[in-house]
Short mmCIF file of C-alpha atoms and ligand atoms in Angstrom, two decimals:
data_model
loop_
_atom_site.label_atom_id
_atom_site.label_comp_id
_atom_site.label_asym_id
_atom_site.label_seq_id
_atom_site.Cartn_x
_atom_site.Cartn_y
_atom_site.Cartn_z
CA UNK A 1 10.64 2.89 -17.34
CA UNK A 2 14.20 4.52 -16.09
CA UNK A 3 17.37 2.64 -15.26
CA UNK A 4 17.41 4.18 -11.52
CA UNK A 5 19.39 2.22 -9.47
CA UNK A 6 20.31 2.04 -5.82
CA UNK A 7 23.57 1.19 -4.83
CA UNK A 8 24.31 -0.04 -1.86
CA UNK A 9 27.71 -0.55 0.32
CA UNK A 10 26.59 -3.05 2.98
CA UNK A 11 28.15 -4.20 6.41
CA UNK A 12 27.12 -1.03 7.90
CA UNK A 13 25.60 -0.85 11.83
CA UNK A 14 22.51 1.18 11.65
CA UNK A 15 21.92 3.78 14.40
CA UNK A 16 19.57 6.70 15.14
CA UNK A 17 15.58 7.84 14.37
CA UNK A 18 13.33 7.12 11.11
CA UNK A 19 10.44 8.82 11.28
CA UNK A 20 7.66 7.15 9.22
CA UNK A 21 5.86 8.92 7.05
CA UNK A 22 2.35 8.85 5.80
CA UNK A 23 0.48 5.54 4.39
CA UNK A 24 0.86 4.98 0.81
CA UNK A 25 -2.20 2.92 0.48
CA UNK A 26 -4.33 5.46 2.47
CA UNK A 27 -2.81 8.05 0.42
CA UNK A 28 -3.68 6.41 -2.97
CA UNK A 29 -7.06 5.97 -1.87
CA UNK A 30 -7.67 9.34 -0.10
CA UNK A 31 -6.65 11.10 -3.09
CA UNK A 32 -9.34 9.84 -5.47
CA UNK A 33 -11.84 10.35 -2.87
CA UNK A 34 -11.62 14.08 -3.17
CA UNK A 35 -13.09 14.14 -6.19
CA UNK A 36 -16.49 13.09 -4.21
CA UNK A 37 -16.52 17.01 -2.73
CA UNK A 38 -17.69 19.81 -4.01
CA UNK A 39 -15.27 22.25 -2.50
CA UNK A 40 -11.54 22.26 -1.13
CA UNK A 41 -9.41 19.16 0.82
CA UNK A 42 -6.03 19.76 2.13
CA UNK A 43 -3.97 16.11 2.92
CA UNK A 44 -1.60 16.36 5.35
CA UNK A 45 1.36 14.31 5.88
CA UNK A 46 1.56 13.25 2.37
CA UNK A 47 4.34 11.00 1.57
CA UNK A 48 6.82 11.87 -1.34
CA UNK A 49 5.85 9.02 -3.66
CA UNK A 50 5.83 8.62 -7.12
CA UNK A 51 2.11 6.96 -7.00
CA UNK A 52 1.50 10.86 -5.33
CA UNK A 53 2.68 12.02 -8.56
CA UNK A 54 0.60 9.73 -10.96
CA UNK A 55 -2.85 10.52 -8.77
CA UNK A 56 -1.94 13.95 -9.07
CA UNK A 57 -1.52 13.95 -12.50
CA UNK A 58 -4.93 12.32 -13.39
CA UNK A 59 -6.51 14.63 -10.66
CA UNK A 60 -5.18 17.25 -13.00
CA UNK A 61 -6.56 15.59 -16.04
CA UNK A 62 -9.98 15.71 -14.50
CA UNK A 63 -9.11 19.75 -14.08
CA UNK A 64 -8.94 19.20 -10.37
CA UNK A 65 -6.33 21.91 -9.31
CA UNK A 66 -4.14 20.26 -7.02
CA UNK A 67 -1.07 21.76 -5.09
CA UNK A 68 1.51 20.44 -3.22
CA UNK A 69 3.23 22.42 0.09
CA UNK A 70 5.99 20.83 2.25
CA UNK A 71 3.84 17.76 3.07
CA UNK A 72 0.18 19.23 2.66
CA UNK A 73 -1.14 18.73 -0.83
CA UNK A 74 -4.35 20.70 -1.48
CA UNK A 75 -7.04 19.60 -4.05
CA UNK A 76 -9.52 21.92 -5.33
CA UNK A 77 -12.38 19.99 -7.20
CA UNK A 78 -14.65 22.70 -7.67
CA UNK A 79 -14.20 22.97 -11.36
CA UNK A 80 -13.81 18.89 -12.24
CA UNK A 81 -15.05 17.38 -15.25
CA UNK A 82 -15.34 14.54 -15.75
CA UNK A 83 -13.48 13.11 -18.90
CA UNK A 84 -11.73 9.52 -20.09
CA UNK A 85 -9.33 8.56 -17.92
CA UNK A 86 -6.58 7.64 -20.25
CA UNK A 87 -3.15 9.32 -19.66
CA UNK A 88 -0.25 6.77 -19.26
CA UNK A 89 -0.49 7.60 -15.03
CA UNK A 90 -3.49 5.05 -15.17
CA UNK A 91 -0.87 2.47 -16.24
CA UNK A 92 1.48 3.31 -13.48
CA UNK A 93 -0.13 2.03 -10.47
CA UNK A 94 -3.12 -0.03 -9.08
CA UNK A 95 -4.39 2.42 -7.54
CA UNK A 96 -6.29 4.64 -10.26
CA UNK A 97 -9.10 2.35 -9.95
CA UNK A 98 -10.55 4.21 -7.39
CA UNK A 99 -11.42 7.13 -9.51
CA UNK A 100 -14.25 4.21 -10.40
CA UNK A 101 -15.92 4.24 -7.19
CA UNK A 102 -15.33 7.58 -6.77
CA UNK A 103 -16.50 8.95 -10.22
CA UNK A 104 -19.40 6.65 -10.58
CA UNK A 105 -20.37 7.85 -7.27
CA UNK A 106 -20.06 11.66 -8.11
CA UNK A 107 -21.38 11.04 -12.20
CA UNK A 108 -23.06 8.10 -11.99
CA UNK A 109 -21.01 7.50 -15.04
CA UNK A 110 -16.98 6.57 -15.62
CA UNK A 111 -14.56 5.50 -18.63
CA UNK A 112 -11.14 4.56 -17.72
CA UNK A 113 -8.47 2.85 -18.71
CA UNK A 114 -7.23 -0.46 -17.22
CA UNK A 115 -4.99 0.25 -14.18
CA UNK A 116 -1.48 -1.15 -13.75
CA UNK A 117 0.55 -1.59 -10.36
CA UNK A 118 2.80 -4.17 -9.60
CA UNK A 119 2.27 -7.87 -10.55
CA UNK A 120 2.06 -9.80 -7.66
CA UNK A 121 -0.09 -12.75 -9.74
CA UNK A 122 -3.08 -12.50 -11.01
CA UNK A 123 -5.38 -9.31 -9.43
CA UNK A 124 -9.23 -9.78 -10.60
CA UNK A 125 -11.36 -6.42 -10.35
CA UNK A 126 -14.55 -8.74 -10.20
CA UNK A 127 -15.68 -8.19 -6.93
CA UNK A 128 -14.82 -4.35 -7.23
CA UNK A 129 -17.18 -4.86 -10.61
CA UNK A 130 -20.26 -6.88 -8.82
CA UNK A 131 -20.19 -4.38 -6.34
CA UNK A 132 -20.69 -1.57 -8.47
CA UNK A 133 -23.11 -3.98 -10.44
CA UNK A 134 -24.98 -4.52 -7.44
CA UNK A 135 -25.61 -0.92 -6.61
CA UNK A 136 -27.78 -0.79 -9.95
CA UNK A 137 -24.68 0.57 -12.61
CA UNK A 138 -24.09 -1.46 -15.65
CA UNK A 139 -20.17 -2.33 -16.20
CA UNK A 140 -18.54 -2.76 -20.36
CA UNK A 141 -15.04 -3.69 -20.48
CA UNK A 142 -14.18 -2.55 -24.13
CA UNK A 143 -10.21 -2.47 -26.22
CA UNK A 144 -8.96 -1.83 -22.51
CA UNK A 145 -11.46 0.77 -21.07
CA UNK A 146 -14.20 -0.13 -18.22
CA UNK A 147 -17.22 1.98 -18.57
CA UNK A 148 -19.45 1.85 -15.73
CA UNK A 149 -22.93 3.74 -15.68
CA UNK A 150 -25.92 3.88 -13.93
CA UNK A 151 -29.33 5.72 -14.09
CA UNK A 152 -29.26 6.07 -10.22
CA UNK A 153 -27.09 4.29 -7.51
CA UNK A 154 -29.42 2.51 -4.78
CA UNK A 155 -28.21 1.12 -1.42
CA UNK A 156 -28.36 -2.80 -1.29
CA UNK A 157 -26.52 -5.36 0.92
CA UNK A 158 -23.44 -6.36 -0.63
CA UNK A 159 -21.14 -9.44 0.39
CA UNK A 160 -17.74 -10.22 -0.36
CA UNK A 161 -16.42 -13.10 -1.39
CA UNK A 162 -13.18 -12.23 -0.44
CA UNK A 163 -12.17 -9.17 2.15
CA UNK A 164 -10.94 -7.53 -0.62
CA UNK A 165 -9.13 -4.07 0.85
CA UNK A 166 -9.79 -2.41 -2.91
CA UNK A 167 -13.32 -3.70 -3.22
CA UNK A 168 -14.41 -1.96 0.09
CA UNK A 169 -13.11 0.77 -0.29
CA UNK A 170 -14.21 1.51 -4.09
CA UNK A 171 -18.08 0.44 -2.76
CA UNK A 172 -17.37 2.77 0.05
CA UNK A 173 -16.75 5.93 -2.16
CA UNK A 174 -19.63 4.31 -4.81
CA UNK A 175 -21.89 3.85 -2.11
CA UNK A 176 -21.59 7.88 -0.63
CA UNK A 177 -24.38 9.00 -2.78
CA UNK A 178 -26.51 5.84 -4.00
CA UNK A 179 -29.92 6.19 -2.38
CA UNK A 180 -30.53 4.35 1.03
CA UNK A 181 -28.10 2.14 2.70
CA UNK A 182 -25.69 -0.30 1.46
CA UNK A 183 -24.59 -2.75 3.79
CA UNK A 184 -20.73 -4.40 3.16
CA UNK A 185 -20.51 -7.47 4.58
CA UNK A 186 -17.26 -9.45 4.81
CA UNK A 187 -15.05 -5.95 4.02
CA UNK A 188 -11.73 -5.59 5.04
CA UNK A 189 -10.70 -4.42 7.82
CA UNK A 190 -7.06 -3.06 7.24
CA UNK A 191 -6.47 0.49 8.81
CA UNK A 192 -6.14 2.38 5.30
CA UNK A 193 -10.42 1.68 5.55
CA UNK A 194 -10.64 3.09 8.74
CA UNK A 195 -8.95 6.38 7.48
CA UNK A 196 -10.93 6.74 4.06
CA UNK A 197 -14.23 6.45 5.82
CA UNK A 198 -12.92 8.95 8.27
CA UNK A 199 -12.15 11.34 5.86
CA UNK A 200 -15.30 10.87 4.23
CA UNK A 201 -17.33 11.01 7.64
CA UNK A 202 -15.18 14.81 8.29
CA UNK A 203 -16.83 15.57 4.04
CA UNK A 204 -20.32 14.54 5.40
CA UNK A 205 -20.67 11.12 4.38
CA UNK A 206 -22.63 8.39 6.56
CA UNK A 207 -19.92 5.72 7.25
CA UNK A 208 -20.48 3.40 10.14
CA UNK A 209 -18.17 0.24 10.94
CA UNK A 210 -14.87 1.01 9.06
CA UNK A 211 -12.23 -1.43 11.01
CA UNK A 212 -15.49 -4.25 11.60
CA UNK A 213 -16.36 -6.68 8.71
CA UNK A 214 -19.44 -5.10 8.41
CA UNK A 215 -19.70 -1.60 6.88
CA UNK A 216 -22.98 0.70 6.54
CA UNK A 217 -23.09 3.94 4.14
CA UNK A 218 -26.09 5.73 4.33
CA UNK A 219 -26.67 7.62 1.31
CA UNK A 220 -26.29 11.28 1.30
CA UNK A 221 -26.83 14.82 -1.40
CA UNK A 222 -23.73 16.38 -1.23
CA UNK A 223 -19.78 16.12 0.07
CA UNK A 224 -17.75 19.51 1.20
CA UNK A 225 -14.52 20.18 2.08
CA UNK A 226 -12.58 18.71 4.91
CA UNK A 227 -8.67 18.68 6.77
CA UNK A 228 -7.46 15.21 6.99
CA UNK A 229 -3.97 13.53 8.22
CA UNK A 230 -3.30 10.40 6.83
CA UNK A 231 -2.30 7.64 9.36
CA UNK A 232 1.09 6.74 9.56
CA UNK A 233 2.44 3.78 6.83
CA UNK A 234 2.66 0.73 9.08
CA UNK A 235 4.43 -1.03 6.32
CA UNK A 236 7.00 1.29 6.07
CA UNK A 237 6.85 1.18 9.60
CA UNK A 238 7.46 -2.77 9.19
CA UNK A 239 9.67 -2.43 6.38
CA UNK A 240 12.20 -0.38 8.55
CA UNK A 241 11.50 -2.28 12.21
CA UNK A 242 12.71 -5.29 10.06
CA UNK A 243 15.52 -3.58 8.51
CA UNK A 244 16.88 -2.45 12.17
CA UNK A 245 16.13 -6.09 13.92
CA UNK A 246 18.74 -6.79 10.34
CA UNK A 247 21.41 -4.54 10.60
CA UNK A 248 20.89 -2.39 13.98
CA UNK A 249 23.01 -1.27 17.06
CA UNK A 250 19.91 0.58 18.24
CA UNK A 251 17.55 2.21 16.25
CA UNK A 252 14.00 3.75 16.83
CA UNK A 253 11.30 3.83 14.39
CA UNK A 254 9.23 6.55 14.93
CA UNK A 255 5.40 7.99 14.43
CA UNK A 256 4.04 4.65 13.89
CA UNK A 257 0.82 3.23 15.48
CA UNK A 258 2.22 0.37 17.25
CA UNK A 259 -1.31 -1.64 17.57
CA UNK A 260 -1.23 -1.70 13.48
CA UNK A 261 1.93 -3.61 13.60
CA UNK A 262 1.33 -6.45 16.13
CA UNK A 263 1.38 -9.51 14.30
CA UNK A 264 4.83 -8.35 13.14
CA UNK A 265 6.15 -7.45 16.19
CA UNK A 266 4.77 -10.80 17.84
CA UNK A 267 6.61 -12.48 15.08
CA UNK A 268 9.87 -10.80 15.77
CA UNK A 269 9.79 -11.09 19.48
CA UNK A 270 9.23 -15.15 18.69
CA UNK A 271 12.61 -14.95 16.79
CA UNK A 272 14.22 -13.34 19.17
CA UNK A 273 14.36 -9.57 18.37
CA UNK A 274 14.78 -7.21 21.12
CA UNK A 275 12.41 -4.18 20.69
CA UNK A 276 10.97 -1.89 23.22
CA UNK A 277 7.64 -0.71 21.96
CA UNK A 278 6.26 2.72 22.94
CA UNK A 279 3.36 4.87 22.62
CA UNK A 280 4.30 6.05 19.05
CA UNK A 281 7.55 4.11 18.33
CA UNK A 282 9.70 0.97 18.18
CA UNK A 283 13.23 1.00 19.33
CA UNK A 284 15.02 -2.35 17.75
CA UNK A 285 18.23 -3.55 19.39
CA UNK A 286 20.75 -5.69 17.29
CA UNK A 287 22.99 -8.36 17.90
CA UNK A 288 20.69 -11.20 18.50
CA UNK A 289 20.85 -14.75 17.33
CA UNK A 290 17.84 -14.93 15.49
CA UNK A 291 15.54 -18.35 15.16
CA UNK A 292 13.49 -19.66 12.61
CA UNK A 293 9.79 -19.03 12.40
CA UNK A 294 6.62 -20.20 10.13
CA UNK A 295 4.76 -17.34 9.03
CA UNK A 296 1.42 -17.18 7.12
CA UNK A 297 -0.05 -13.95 5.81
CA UNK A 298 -3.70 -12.93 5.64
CA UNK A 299 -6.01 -10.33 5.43
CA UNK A 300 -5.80 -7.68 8.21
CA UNK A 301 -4.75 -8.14 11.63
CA UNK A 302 -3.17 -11.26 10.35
CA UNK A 303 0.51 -11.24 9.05
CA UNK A 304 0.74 -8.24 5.77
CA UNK A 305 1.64 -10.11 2.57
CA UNK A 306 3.42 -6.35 2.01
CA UNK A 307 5.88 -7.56 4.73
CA UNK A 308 6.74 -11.23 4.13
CA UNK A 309 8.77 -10.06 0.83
CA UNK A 310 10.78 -7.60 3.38
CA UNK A 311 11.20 -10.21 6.38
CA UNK A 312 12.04 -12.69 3.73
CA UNK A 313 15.66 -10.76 4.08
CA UNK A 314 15.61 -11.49 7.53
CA UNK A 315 15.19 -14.87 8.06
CA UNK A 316 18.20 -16.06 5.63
CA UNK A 317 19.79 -14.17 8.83
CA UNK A 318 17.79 -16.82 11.24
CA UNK A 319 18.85 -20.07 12.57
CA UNK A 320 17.23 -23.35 11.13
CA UNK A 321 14.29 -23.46 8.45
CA UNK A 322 11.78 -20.84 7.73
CA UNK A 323 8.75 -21.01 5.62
CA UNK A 324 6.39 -18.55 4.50
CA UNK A 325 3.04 -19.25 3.34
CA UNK A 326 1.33 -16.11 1.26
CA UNK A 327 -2.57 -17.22 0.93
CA UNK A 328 -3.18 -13.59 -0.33
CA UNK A 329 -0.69 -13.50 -3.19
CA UNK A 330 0.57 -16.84 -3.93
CA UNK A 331 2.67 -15.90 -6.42
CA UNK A 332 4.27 -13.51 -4.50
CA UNK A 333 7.87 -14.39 -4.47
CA UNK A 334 10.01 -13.05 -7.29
CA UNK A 335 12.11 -11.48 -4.46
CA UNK A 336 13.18 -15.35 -3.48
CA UNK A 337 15.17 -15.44 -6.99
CA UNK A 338 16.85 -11.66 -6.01
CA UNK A 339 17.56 -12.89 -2.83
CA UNK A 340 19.01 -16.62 -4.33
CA UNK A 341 21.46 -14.26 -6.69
CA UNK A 342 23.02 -12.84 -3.19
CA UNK A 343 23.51 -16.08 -1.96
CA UNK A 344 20.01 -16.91 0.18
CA UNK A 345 19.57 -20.62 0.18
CA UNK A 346 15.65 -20.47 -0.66
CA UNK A 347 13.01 -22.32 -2.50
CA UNK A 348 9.58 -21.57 -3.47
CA UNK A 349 6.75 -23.60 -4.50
CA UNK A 350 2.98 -24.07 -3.67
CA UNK A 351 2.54 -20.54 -2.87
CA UNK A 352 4.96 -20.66 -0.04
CA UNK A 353 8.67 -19.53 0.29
CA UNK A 354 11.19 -22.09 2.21
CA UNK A 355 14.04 -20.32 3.62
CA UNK A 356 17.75 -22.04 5.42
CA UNK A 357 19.97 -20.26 7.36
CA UNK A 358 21.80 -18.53 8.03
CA UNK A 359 23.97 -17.73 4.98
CA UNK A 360 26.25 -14.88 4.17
CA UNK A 361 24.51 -12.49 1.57
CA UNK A 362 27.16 -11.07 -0.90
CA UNK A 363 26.80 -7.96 -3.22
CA UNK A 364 25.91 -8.24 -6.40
CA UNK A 365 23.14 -7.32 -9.25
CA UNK A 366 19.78 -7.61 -8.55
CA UNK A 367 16.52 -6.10 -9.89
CA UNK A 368 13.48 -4.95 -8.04
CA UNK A 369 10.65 -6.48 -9.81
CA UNK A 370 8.45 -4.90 -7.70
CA UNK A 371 7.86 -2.73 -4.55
CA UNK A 372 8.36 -5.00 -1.68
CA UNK A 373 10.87 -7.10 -3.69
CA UNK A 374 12.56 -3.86 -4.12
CA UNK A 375 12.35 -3.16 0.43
CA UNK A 376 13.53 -6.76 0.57
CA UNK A 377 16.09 -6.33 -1.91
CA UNK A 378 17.70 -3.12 0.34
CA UNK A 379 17.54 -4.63 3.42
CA UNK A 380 19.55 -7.94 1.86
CA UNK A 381 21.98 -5.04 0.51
CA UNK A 382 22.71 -3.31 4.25
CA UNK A 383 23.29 -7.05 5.27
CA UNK A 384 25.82 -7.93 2.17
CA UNK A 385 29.38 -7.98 1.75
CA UNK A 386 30.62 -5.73 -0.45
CA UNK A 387 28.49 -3.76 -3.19
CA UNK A 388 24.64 -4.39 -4.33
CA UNK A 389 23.07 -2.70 -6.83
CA UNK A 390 19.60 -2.88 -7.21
CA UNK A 391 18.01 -1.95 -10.40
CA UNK A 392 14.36 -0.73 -11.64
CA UNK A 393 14.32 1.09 -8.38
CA UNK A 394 11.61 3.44 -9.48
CA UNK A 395 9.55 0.74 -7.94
CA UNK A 396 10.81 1.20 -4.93
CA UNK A 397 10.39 5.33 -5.24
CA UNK A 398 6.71 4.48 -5.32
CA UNK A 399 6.07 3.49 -2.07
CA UNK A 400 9.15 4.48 0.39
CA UNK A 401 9.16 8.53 0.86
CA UNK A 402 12.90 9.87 0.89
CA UNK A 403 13.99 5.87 1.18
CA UNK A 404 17.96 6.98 0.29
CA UNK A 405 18.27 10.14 2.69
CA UNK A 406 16.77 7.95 5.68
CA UNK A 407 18.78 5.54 5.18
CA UNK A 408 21.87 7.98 5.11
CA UNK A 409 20.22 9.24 8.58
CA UNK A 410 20.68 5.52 10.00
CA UNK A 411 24.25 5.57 9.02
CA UNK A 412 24.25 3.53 5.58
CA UNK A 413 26.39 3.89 2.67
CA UNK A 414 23.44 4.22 -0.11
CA UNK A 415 23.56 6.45 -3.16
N1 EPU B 501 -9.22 -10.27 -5.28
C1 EPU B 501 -10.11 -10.90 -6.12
N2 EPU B 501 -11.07 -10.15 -6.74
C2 EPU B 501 -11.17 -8.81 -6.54
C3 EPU B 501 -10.27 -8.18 -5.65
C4 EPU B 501 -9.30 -8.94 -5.04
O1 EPU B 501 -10.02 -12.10 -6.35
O2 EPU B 501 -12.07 -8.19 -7.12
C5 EPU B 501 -8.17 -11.07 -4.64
C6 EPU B 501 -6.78 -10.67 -5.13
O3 EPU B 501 -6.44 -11.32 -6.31
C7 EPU B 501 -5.89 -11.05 -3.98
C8 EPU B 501 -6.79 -10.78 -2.77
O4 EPU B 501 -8.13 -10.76 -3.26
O5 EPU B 501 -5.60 -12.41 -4.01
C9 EPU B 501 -6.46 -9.50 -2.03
O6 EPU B 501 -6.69 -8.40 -2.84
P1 EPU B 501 -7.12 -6.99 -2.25
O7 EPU B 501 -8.20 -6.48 -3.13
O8 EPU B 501 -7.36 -7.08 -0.79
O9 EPU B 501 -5.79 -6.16 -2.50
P2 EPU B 501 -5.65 -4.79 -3.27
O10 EPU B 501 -6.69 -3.85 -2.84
O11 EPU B 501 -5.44 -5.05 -4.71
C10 EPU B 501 -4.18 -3.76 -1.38
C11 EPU B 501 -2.87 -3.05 -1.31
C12 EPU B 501 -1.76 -4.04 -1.55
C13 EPU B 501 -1.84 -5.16 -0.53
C14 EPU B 501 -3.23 -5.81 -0.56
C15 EPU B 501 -3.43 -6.86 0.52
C16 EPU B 501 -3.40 -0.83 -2.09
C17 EPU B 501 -3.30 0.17 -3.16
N3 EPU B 501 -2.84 -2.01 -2.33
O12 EPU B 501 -4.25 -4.31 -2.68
O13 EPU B 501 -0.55 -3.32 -1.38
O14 EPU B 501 -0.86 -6.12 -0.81
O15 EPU B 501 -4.23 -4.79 -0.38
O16 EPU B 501 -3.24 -6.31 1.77
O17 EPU B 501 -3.95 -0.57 -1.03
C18 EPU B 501 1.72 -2.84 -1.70
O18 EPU B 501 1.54 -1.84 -0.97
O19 EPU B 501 2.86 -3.25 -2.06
C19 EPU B 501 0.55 -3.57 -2.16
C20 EPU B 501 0.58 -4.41 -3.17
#
């Protein structure tokens, strides 16, 4: 990749306003979606992410014209074709997998190249695959391609194994066209499904039950154009609220949907952060001792796995002995090792992260190895001594819009 780093002077009192931008993982899967219409969508409140930048790029590929004003980005399918999807984007994120769901919906047809993203442990497409299966398409994996065809798409009942956020959604876009109804049992229920199927709904689709564990699409001709705004990112939402309950005087966090956040905030107020929540925002006083807290993370509204790498930080600032248990990614702790470099007295094992404190973090080295590592990894750095650099930041460009100049806003020394 690039040898982007952040550098960060820590020690600093944060103060002021973030305003939160857009969801990421709406974002990546709102994008592909447009290829299901037939005439223009305008996105607004797009974040300035580098996984914009790779879905706009294979959008492009497909000869979808897509351009980008302020935060709007407008994407005009009318003159897609549909070719391989090969160019090195596919590689750069997880996320191109839904031009699967949403291609084989459109074509009934789809060749593309393995996605990347980060590695959090092992991420199986199988249940994205049975789905598809299900809904009559035959799937060949082939030298590093999937291509996944079908005569005709028909509505069936399909259960997951797992709530898989990916899986429903790429059966959701699949499922817009296939004839009949096809029934989603078990889906997810994070927000970021709630949005797609609204977006969808405002292009014509069918889509009853987004946000239940039961979703119906009822099979329709044709998709048009439609205005969407994305839903605010509640885990940059998180990522900052935990940042400020960190390193805060006073700081409020806002254009958030407080209601997406409240396992976090339930787990903060048990360690002894002092928030006031509003209609739209969070306002986190600092200052406090904080105490020790088990935290387990599951599927939505349980605790995000995308925040314990972040809150991680936080709790080598908390009183006593932490442990985190991620049942969604167990492998999901090469931030613990980052953190261990800056003095964090943590160990990891059996999927779970075991965390004494508090301890002084001081400035040094350390590497984002992924996205969250890389939040978790900034907010250690505004609670250091002296200078952090964190390197392979590009990961972090990929999910938090304008991270740097927000952070400048709050009053720390980042460049
Ligand atoms: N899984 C399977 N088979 C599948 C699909 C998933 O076994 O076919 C397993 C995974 O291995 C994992 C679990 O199910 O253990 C959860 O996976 P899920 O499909 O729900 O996650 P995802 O769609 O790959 C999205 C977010 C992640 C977030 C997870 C969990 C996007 C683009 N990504 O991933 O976000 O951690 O849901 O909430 O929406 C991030 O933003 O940093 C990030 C990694």
């Amino acid at each position: 990749m690039n040898n982007d780093s952040i550098i960060i002077r820590g020690g600093k009192k944060l103060n002021g306003e973030v305003r939160i931008s857009g969801s990421k993982n709406a974002t990546v899967a709102l994008i592909p979606a447009t290829v299901l219409a037939t005439n223009v969508v305008t996105i607004c409140d797009v974040p300035e992410i580098s996984d914009v930048d790779a879905l706009s790029t294979l959008l492009e590929e497909l000869n979808v014209k897509v351009t980008r004003r302020q935060d709007h980005i407008v994407i005009d399918p009318t003159e897609i074709r549909n070719v391989t999807l090969d160019h090195e984007a596919v590689s750069k994120l997880r996320a191109s997998y839904y031009f699967m769901g949403a291609l084989l919906g459109r074509y009934k047809q789809v060749k593309i190249k393995m996605s990347g993203g980060c590695y959090l442990g092992p991420r199986p497409i199988d249940l994205h695959l049975k789905g598809f299966e299900s809904l009559g398409a035959k799937v060949d994996y082939d030298d590093g391609y999937y291509m996944i065809t079908a005569e005709e798409l028909k509505g069936t009942n399909i259960y997951l194994d797992f709530a898989s956020v990916g899986a429903t959604i790429n059966i959701m876009m699949a499922a817009c066209f296939a004839k009949g109804r096809t029934t989603i049992e078990n889906a997810a229920k994070e927000p970021e499904i709630i949005d797609l199927s609204s977006m969808l709904n405002k292009m014509g689709a069918q889509i009853r039950g987004a946000g239940t564990n039961e979703i119906t699409i009822d099979g329709v001709d044709k998709l048009g154009g439609c205005f969407h705004e994305i839903i605010p990112d509640r885990i940059e939402a998180g990522t900052y609220i935990i940042m400020a309950a960190a390193c805060a005087e006073k700081v409020k966090i806002s254009n958030i949907i407080p209601q997406h956040l409240e396992s976090l905030l339930l787990k903060l107020d048990e360690m002894g952060v002092r928030m006031d929540i509003g209609i739209d925002s969070v306002t986190v006083y600092g200052g406090n001792e904080l105490q020790s807290v088990e935290v387990k993370t599951l599927p939505y509204p349980g605790f995000a796995t995308d925040l314990q790498q972040p809150l991680t930080a936080l709790l080598t600032q908390a009183v006593g002995f932490s442990r985190i248990k991620d049942t969604i990614y167990p492998e999901r702790f090469k931030h613990c090792h980052e953190l261990s470099l800056m003095g964090a007295d943590i160990e990891v094992g059996g999927g779970s992260s075991s965390i004494t404190g508090p301890t002084p973090l001081e400035g040094c080295t350390v590497t984002a190895t992924d996205l969250r590592c890389g939040a978790s990894l900034v907010i250690a750095g505004l609670l250091a001594n002296g200078t952090t650099t964190i390197k392979d930041a590009y990961h972090i460009y990929r999910g938090y819009d304008n991270i740097k100049e927000k952070l400048r806003s709050l009053g720390a020394d980042v460049e």
